């Protein structure tokens, strides 16, 4: 490092002389105001123009187009470094990539780490109402390009900096909305729609699934092209009484992560808080001072952990409308969480921008001083992963430790513990110490080892969905192999075209996280106390959510496998469709069949569904007449579906047509609804409209719609005793928003909305509810009850306390009725995403009143991945049901069957309801 700094002195002087000859326009010269001025925001059109203007002037900047947003705006990667570094940028990029993949010797890695430059990613704008996070990007850009002090020049010479704006669409919306008010005191960020076209805040929940265009672009840059050693993701706001929340983060951390990653976070975190303290900027809180942990995968800051990158998140206060730091007495006493508290005071936008720029420079300064270590440590973590994937390895996870304790406890109760073991153990610790042999019983058990890899067979029923799962891995930089011919592993035969994912690769933590169950610890405030809420989900295993078939291979294996180039997206194998004058069948088990069917219906081709198994196709499969062959062949070429020719037209057919779909939304936008809107577009269900409370209140719904979807919200809650709760706030004043948004304002109410929904379903419509919106069942007076209650001494029902039952976002296993049209194409055992989701009990006469269970829990603990406390309360509970209401049907699905457009294994429960009979 000293050699680098010494050699760089001359470069600093020359670079400084060169830049002095240039004038770099300040943000104020371009925007007409300084970044951080009160009541002022820039939109993306202005910001993009500034980036382009400076990039054309400065030899410290290289600007690359990376793709289009969901609304069609350009996204750019801003590369900043010294002119000499930029001239060799492809070399530094390749060094970073090679070290990240760790496919070299240690000696080669050390040589490359000295020859390379650390790559630091700094972003902004992901959550567009968090305007400090957006605008710090522009001020940081200007300072890096214009400053000529020794620190800045050293950073430019020693670091490759990647600046990235994550959500141009959102900045354009929020800034324009804020600035539309002429009176600064009326300016606000309460936009009428989500600040991402589809999912708003959930654009930071997509980074292992990679559904969205923007996510896919970012993942490609981070995990395939550049592999930054540090990824800094700016957000807001800080906890009350603090200025900024940052690393290190609280427990638990995911046990698949390399310990070097966790201590690497600590190193960067120390530089950040030290710089603020040195600059007399108080109010940084960390560890237990905030809610953030390193358990969850799926965010822009957390997914890097599973790729051996140091992910940094800060949440800061601040707004262009001046605010204040409130008095929170428990934060005033210095402790390890908040060593330098901030006192109550007025706060303006500029101070938050200054804090953010200081934090950026703290990280860049750290990288400039310890660049070779950052580069080599990324290699070391990757190498550790490869070694673990090539050996017998047992992870230290909670269920394994619990297995030690339970085995010892049972043996001790049965007097099976050897006396000499107890005496030997007691010499080194207390009498309660467990003999070491119990550790060996678990951590030598061959069945409990981590696998050497996974095989995804090409002959499974819904292979196109399996290919989608593989593509999610590929977008995240995972190395995938594909079988070039048939092969056998562990006595089982697999066809050519099967995919193989080996764990002996640098990003092994991400591989394990996508296939293996998450084993969240029991995490309570104190013994017997309430649970500590996970930051996001507790379990999310993507292979489980997809419901795909895969085999877990625990011993070393090989075969006729060809490595797929990193980042090369796969398509399902094209199928040849044999001609048939009698027509074809499309299996109801294949999600892509719905795309083909919707294309056929749009082209005027008659499509029907079979009522029972026929010619190898399960009940609910689609019958397509011979004139649909051209569209079927195109679908077989691109979607991987396998049309089954028939020699005669099946009997007992039900002709179908697209339903007129209404998807509930609200002013400000609904993220669960937005995800479903995205899904409907992907699967070509084009016959849908958004519906808002005012339209529901106006009635006449049956004349316009066949089905109304309520996905995870909108319906007022009902208390355990049966009383209706409140839902939603007042909303904006109509005079403060443009008239075109007036129809969105309002809430579902018991007195106006519920009677209209009842009239709709009684007249023959379908009401489809998911998650919390299933409360509509209680408003309609259906004979179902909440299963997650207890009866108090007065005979009243009340919700279970967290100490009794707690089930944060996790994957459960339920049983399904596959004979009902709602469950056509589903397996009998289904993996569902549940997040403290509703569970029901049916009254004695429920069946007589047209209530039919569609999915339910069994007798055993249903947890597959994540965390449940009090699983016994779920025994035999109903998770989904249908009910006849007048001429129509009501559906309730407690689990999150469309959760962030991830659980492909439960999509059919929705899709099956989106067709009407002719």
XYZ file of N, CA, C and O in Angstrom, residues 26-133:
432
model
N -20.908 23.212 -11.336
C -21.460 22.717 -10.076
C -22.922 22.354 -10.261
O -23.567 22.794 -11.216
N -23.487 21.561 -9.354
C -24.926 21.298 -9.435
C -25.756 22.578 -9.459
O -26.747 22.663 -10.187
N -25.329 23.590 -8.707
C -26.112 24.826 -8.685
C -26.107 25.502 -10.053
O -27.135 26.047 -10.491
N -24.970 25.456 -10.740
C -24.906 26.044 -12.083
C -25.811 25.302 -13.059
O -26.365 25.895 -13.981
N -25.961 24.006 -12.850
C -26.783 23.206 -13.774
C -28.261 23.217 -13.384
O -29.135 23.497 -14.216
N -28.545 22.895 -12.108
C -29.935 22.754 -11.679
C -30.587 24.094 -11.324
O -31.814 24.182 -11.281
N -29.757 25.086 -11.010
C -30.297 26.354 -10.548
C -30.431 26.425 -9.053
O -30.897 27.438 -8.505
N -30.027 25.386 -8.354
C -30.015 25.369 -6.877
C -28.964 24.359 -6.438
O -28.583 23.447 -7.195
N -28.464 24.532 -5.234
C -27.463 23.617 -4.699
C -28.151 22.357 -4.179
O -29.278 22.412 -3.674
N -27.466 21.225 -4.309
C -28.008 19.984 -3.764
C -28.094 20.134 -2.246
O -27.106 20.406 -1.571
N -29.282 19.971 -1.719
C -29.502 20.146 -0.284
C -30.227 21.422 0.063
O -30.582 21.627 1.228
N -30.487 22.290 -0.918
C -31.293 23.479 -0.639
C -32.693 23.055 -0.215
O -33.282 22.122 -0.786
N -33.236 23.758 0.777
C -34.566 23.436 1.261
C -35.604 23.627 0.169
O -35.512 24.543 -0.664
N -36.575 22.741 0.166
C -37.739 22.791 -0.725
C -37.394 22.583 -2.206
O -38.217 22.876 -3.064
N -36.208 22.033 -2.505
C -35.818 21.886 -3.903
C -35.405 20.434 -4.200
O -34.604 19.839 -3.462
N -35.954 19.893 -5.287
C -35.579 18.575 -5.776
C -35.352 18.632 -7.284
O -36.012 19.378 -8.000
N -34.402 17.829 -7.754
C -34.150 17.675 -9.188
C -34.857 16.418 -9.681
O -34.945 15.420 -8.964
N -35.348 16.462 -10.916
C -35.930 15.246 -11.478
C -34.862 14.488 -12.277
O -33.722 14.941 -12.425
N -35.244 13.323 -12.809
C -34.241 12.501 -13.484
C -33.816 13.101 -14.816
O -32.640 12.975 -15.205
N -34.727 13.734 -15.505
C -34.359 14.362 -16.777
C -33.227 15.358 -16.568
O -32.238 15.375 -17.318
N -33.343 16.179 -15.523
C -32.284 17.143 -15.210
C -31.005 16.431 -14.758
O -29.892 16.817 -15.133
N -31.169 15.378 -13.963
C -30.007 14.675 -13.402
C -29.224 13.936 -14.477
O -27.981 13.972 -14.513
N -29.922 13.259 -15.365
C -29.256 12.554 -16.455
C -28.485 13.538 -17.332
O -27.347 13.255 -17.754
N -29.096 14.710 -17.585
C -28.411 15.731 -18.385
C -27.133 16.191 -17.693
O -26.112 16.463 -18.360
N -27.156 16.271 -16.370
C -25.960 16.682 -15.626
C -24.864 15.626 -15.737
O -23.692 15.943 -15.988
N -25.232 14.366 -15.571
C -24.247 13.296 -15.730
C -23.595 13.363 -17.110
O -22.370 13.264 -17.248
N -24.418 13.512 -18.126
C -23.890 13.531 -19.494
C -22.999 14.753 -19.726
O -21.949 14.655 -20.389
N -23.409 15.886 -19.202
C -22.631 17.116 -19.382
C -21.244 16.970 -18.770
O -20.225 17.268 -19.415
N -21.187 16.468 -17.538
C -19.889 16.347 -16.850
C -19.050 15.251 -17.487
O -17.822 15.387 -17.630
N -19.689 14.148 -17.880
C -18.943 13.060 -18.521
C -18.269 13.529 -19.803
O -17.167 13.073 -20.154
N -18.909 14.460 -20.508
C -18.318 14.987 -21.741
C -17.146 15.917 -21.459
O -16.270 16.099 -22.311
N -17.105 16.498 -20.261
C -16.062 17.456 -19.915
C -14.872 16.839 -19.193
O -13.741 17.316 -19.314
N -15.115 15.800 -18.409
C -14.090 15.305 -17.484
C -13.456 14.010 -17.967
O -14.151 13.098 -18.445
N -12.147 13.922 -17.789
C -11.442 12.679 -18.108
C -11.405 11.730 -16.909
O -10.711 10.727 -16.923
N -12.148 12.075 -15.862
C -12.280 11.179 -14.711
C -13.533 10.312 -14.801
O -13.784 9.500 -13.914
N -14.328 10.497 -15.840
C -15.639 9.866 -15.919
C -15.777 9.070 -17.213
O -15.397 9.532 -18.287
N -16.362 7.887 -17.061
C -16.776 7.079 -18.213
C -18.233 6.698 -17.953
O -18.567 6.172 -16.903
N -19.090 6.992 -18.892
C -20.521 6.772 -18.716
C -20.983 5.700 -19.688
O -20.766 5.808 -20.892
N -21.628 4.636 -19.159
C -22.052 3.520 -19.990
C -23.559 3.313 -19.884
O -24.112 3.288 -18.776
N -24.218 3.157 -21.016
C -25.637 2.823 -21.040
C -25.801 1.373 -20.623
O -25.098 0.487 -21.116
N -26.741 1.110 -19.711
C -26.896 -0.255 -19.199
C -28.244 -0.883 -19.519
O -28.412 -2.093 -19.333
N -29.202 -0.081 -19.977
C -30.505 -0.649 -20.302
C -31.617 0.341 -20.060
O -31.384 1.482 -19.647
N -32.839 -0.100 -20.320
C -34.029 0.726 -20.169
C -34.799 0.344 -18.908
O -34.828 -0.821 -18.507
N -35.445 1.323 -18.306
C -36.285 1.076 -17.149
C -37.634 0.513 -17.585
O -37.936 0.406 -18.773
N -38.477 0.214 -16.591
C -39.819 -0.296 -16.883
C -40.644 0.704 -17.679
O -41.531 0.317 -18.445
N -40.368 1.990 -17.511
C -41.090 3.025 -18.255
C -40.308 3.531 -19.463
O -40.723 4.488 -20.115
N -39.156 2.921 -19.747
C -38.428 3.239 -20.970
C -37.347 4.289 -20.849
O -36.799 4.734 -21.867
N -36.988 4.704 -19.632
C -35.895 5.668 -19.478
C -34.553 4.947 -19.510
O -34.448 3.760 -19.190
N -33.509 5.694 -19.870
C -32.166 5.123 -19.932
C -31.564 5.010 -18.533
O -31.721 5.908 -17.695
N -30.859 3.903 -18.310
C -30.080 3.719 -17.075
C -28.601 3.734 -17.461
O -28.219 3.200 -18.507
N -27.789 4.335 -16.591
C -26.372 4.502 -16.895
C -25.512 4.068 -15.711
O -25.878 4.287 -14.549
N -24.383 3.476 -16.012
C -23.347 3.242 -15.019
C -22.315 4.354 -15.159
O -21.786 4.589 -16.247
N -22.050 5.045 -14.053
C -21.065 6.126 -14.040
C -19.784 5.580 -13.416
O -19.757 5.242 -12.223
N -18.737 5.456 -14.220
C -17.450 4.927 -13.750
C -16.519 6.108 -13.520
O -16.276 6.916 -14.431
N -15.997 6.226 -12.305
C -15.135 7.348 -11.944
C -13.807 6.803 -11.420
O -13.777 5.918 -10.554
N -12.719 7.329 -11.939
C -11.392 6.982 -11.465
C -10.412 7.955 -12.115
O -10.816 8.897 -12.818
N -9.134 7.732 -11.891
C -8.145 8.596 -12.530
C -8.118 8.329 -14.027
O -8.515 7.246 -14.487
N -7.645 9.280 -14.832
C -7.552 9.046 -16.281
C -6.742 7.805 -16.623
O -7.104 7.056 -17.539
N -5.652 7.585 -15.895
C -4.841 6.392 -16.168
C -5.632 5.111 -15.892
O -5.542 4.136 -16.649
N -6.369 5.109 -14.804
C -7.164 3.924 -14.490
C -8.243 3.685 -15.530
O -8.512 2.541 -15.923
N -8.903 4.750 -15.960
C -9.961 4.598 -16.953
C -9.414 4.076 -18.279
O -10.101 3.349 -18.997
N -8.168 4.421 -18.574
C -7.549 3.905 -19.802
C -7.343 2.393 -19.719
O -7.264 1.716 -20.752
N -7.273 1.853 -18.495
C -7.065 0.412 -18.302
C -8.262 -0.213 -17.588
O -8.112 -1.227 -16.901
N -9.440 0.388 -17.751
C -10.580 -0.027 -16.940
C -10.989 -1.467 -17.203
O -11.403 -2.186 -16.289
N -10.862 -1.940 -18.430
C -11.225 -3.325 -18.715
C -10.323 -4.304 -17.975
O -10.763 -5.383 -17.561
N -9.069 -3.930 -17.805
C -8.134 -4.781 -17.052
C -8.559 -4.879 -15.598
O -8.601 -5.970 -15.013
N -8.878 -3.737 -14.988
C -9.279 -3.745 -13.574
C -10.608 -4.469 -13.379
O -10.821 -5.159 -12.376
N -11.467 -4.311 -14.339
C -12.761 -5.015 -14.296
C -12.546 -6.534 -14.342
O -13.162 -7.284 -13.575
N -11.656 -6.967 -15.209
C -11.378 -8.394 -15.344
C -10.688 -8.942 -14.102
O -10.973 -10.063 -13.667
N -9.797 -8.166 -13.497
C -9.134 -8.607 -12.260
C -10.165 -8.804 -11.156
O -10.154 -9.812 -10.436
N -11.059 -7.849 -11.005
C -12.101 -7.964 -9.980
C -12.967 -9.190 -10.221
O -13.287 -9.933 -9.286
N -13.318 -9.426 -11.462
C -14.164 -10.566 -11.805
C -13.444 -11.885 -11.527
O -14.021 -12.824 -10.975
N -12.167 -11.969 -11.914
C -11.410 -13.206 -11.700
C -11.247 -13.512 -10.213
O -11.401 -14.661 -9.782
N -10.943 -12.485 -9.431
C -10.771 -12.708 -7.996
C -12.089 -13.128 -7.349
O -12.110 -13.963 -6.443
N -13.205 -12.560 -7.810
C -14.506 -12.916 -7.249
C -14.844 -14.378 -7.500
O -15.420 -15.047 -6.635
N -14.456 -14.896 -8.660
C -14.793 -16.289 -8.993
C -13.791 -17.288 -8.426
O -14.059 -18.492 -8.398
N -12.638 -16.790 -7.982
C -11.674 -17.574 -7.203
C -11.217 -18.851 -7.900
O -10.905 -19.847 -7.241
N -11.129 -18.827 -9.222
C -10.710 -20.015 -9.970
C -9.231 -19.907 -10.319
O -8.834 -19.932 -11.483
N -8.387 -19.810 -9.266
C -6.939 -19.636 -9.447
C -6.242 -20.021 -8.156
O -6.882 -20.259 -7.127
N -4.916 -20.058 -8.221
C -4.154 -20.378 -7.023
C -4.044 -19.147 -6.128
O -4.278 -18.006 -6.550
N -3.653 -19.389 -4.896
C -3.478 -18.285 -3.940
C -2.377 -17.338 -4.394
O -2.500 -16.112 -4.258
N -1.297 -17.887 -4.949
C -0.193 -17.037 -5.419
C -0.660 -16.118 -6.546
O -0.330 -14.923 -6.573
N -1.448 -16.672 -7.470
C -1.977 -15.849 -8.565
C -2.915 -14.774 -8.023
O -2.913 -13.632 -8.485
N -3.703 -15.133 -7.025
C -4.652 -14.180 -6.448
C -3.925 -13.030 -5.758
O -4.335 -11.870 -5.866
N -2.848 -13.344 -5.065
C -2.086 -12.280 -4.394
C -1.469 -11.327 -5.419
O -1.463 -10.110 -5.221
N -0.989 -11.890 -6.500
C -0.403 -11.050 -7.546
C -1.465 -10.145 -8.172
O -1.235 -8.949 -8.380
N -2.645 -10.707 -8.437
C -3.719 -9.913 -9.028
C -4.237 -8.850 -8.056
O -4.595 -7.748 -8.468
N -4.292 -9.189 -6.766
C -4.804 -8.216 -5.795
C -3.893 -7.001 -5.688
O -4.350 -5.897 -5.380
N -2.606 -7.191 -5.950
C -1.676 -6.055 -5.953
C -1.751 -5.281 -7.263
O -1.534 -4.068 -7.293
N -2.078 -5.975 -8.345
C -2.149 -5.317 -9.649
C -3.485 -4.616 -9.880
O -3.585 -3.722 -10.720
N -4.524 -5.026 -9.122
C -5.860 -4.504 -9.374
C -6.188 -3.262 -8.574
O -5.361 -2.731 -7.817
N -7.380 -2.788 -8.759
C -7.930 -1.670 -7.998
C -9.266 -2.121 -7.414
O -10.078 -2.735 -8.117
N -9.494 -1.829 -6.146
C -10.786 -2.216 -5.575
C -11.919 -1.482 -6.283
O -11.778 -0.329 -6.679
N -13.029 -2.174 -6.423
C -14.207 -1.607 -7.075
C -15.256 -1.336 -5.987
O -15.639 -2.248 -5.247
N -15.708 -0.093 -5.908
C -16.700 0.311 -4.905
C -17.943 0.826 -5.621
O -17.864 1.752 -6.434
N -19.061 0.230 -5.311
C -20.362 0.612 -5.878
C -21.070 1.526 -4.891
O -21.197 1.198 -3.705
N -21.544 2.676 -5.343
C -22.354 3.580 -4.534
C -23.604 3.914 -5.338
O -23.507 4.383 -6.471
N -24.767 3.661 -4.752
C -25.993 3.912 -5.505
C -26.900 4.882 -4.773
O -26.642 5.294 -3.647
N -27.986 5.218 -5.431
C -29.008 6.077 -4.866
C -30.275 5.945 -5.665
O -30.276 5.460 -6.798
N -31.391 6.354 -5.066
C -32.634 6.472 -5.792
C -33.504 5.247 -5.839
O -34.578 5.288 -6.440
N -33.072 4.133 -5.240
C -33.868 2.918 -5.337
C -35.287 3.163 -4.821
O -36.273 2.845 -5.476
N -35.372 3.748 -3.634
C -36.665 4.135 -3.071
C -36.818 5.644 -3.244
O -36.171 6.428 -2.556
N -37.678 6.029 -4.150
C -37.614 7.382 -4.699
C -38.100 8.466 -3.762
O -37.753 9.633 -3.931
N -38.921 8.124 -2.777
C -39.304 9.137 -1.796
C -38.180 9.388 -0.795
O -38.244 10.351 -0.028
N -37.167 8.538 -0.808
C -35.988 8.724 0.054
C -35.004 9.626 -0.691
O -33.985 9.187 -1.214
N -35.328 10.894 -0.716
C -34.682 11.815 -1.644
C -33.254 12.176 -1.233
O -32.469 12.630 -2.071
N -32.901 11.995 0.043
C -31.494 12.172 0.418
C -30.648 11.143 -0.318
O -29.594 11.457 -0.885
N -31.130 9.891 -0.333
C -30.399 8.812 -0.987
C -30.205 9.083 -2.474
O -29.174 8.732 -3.055
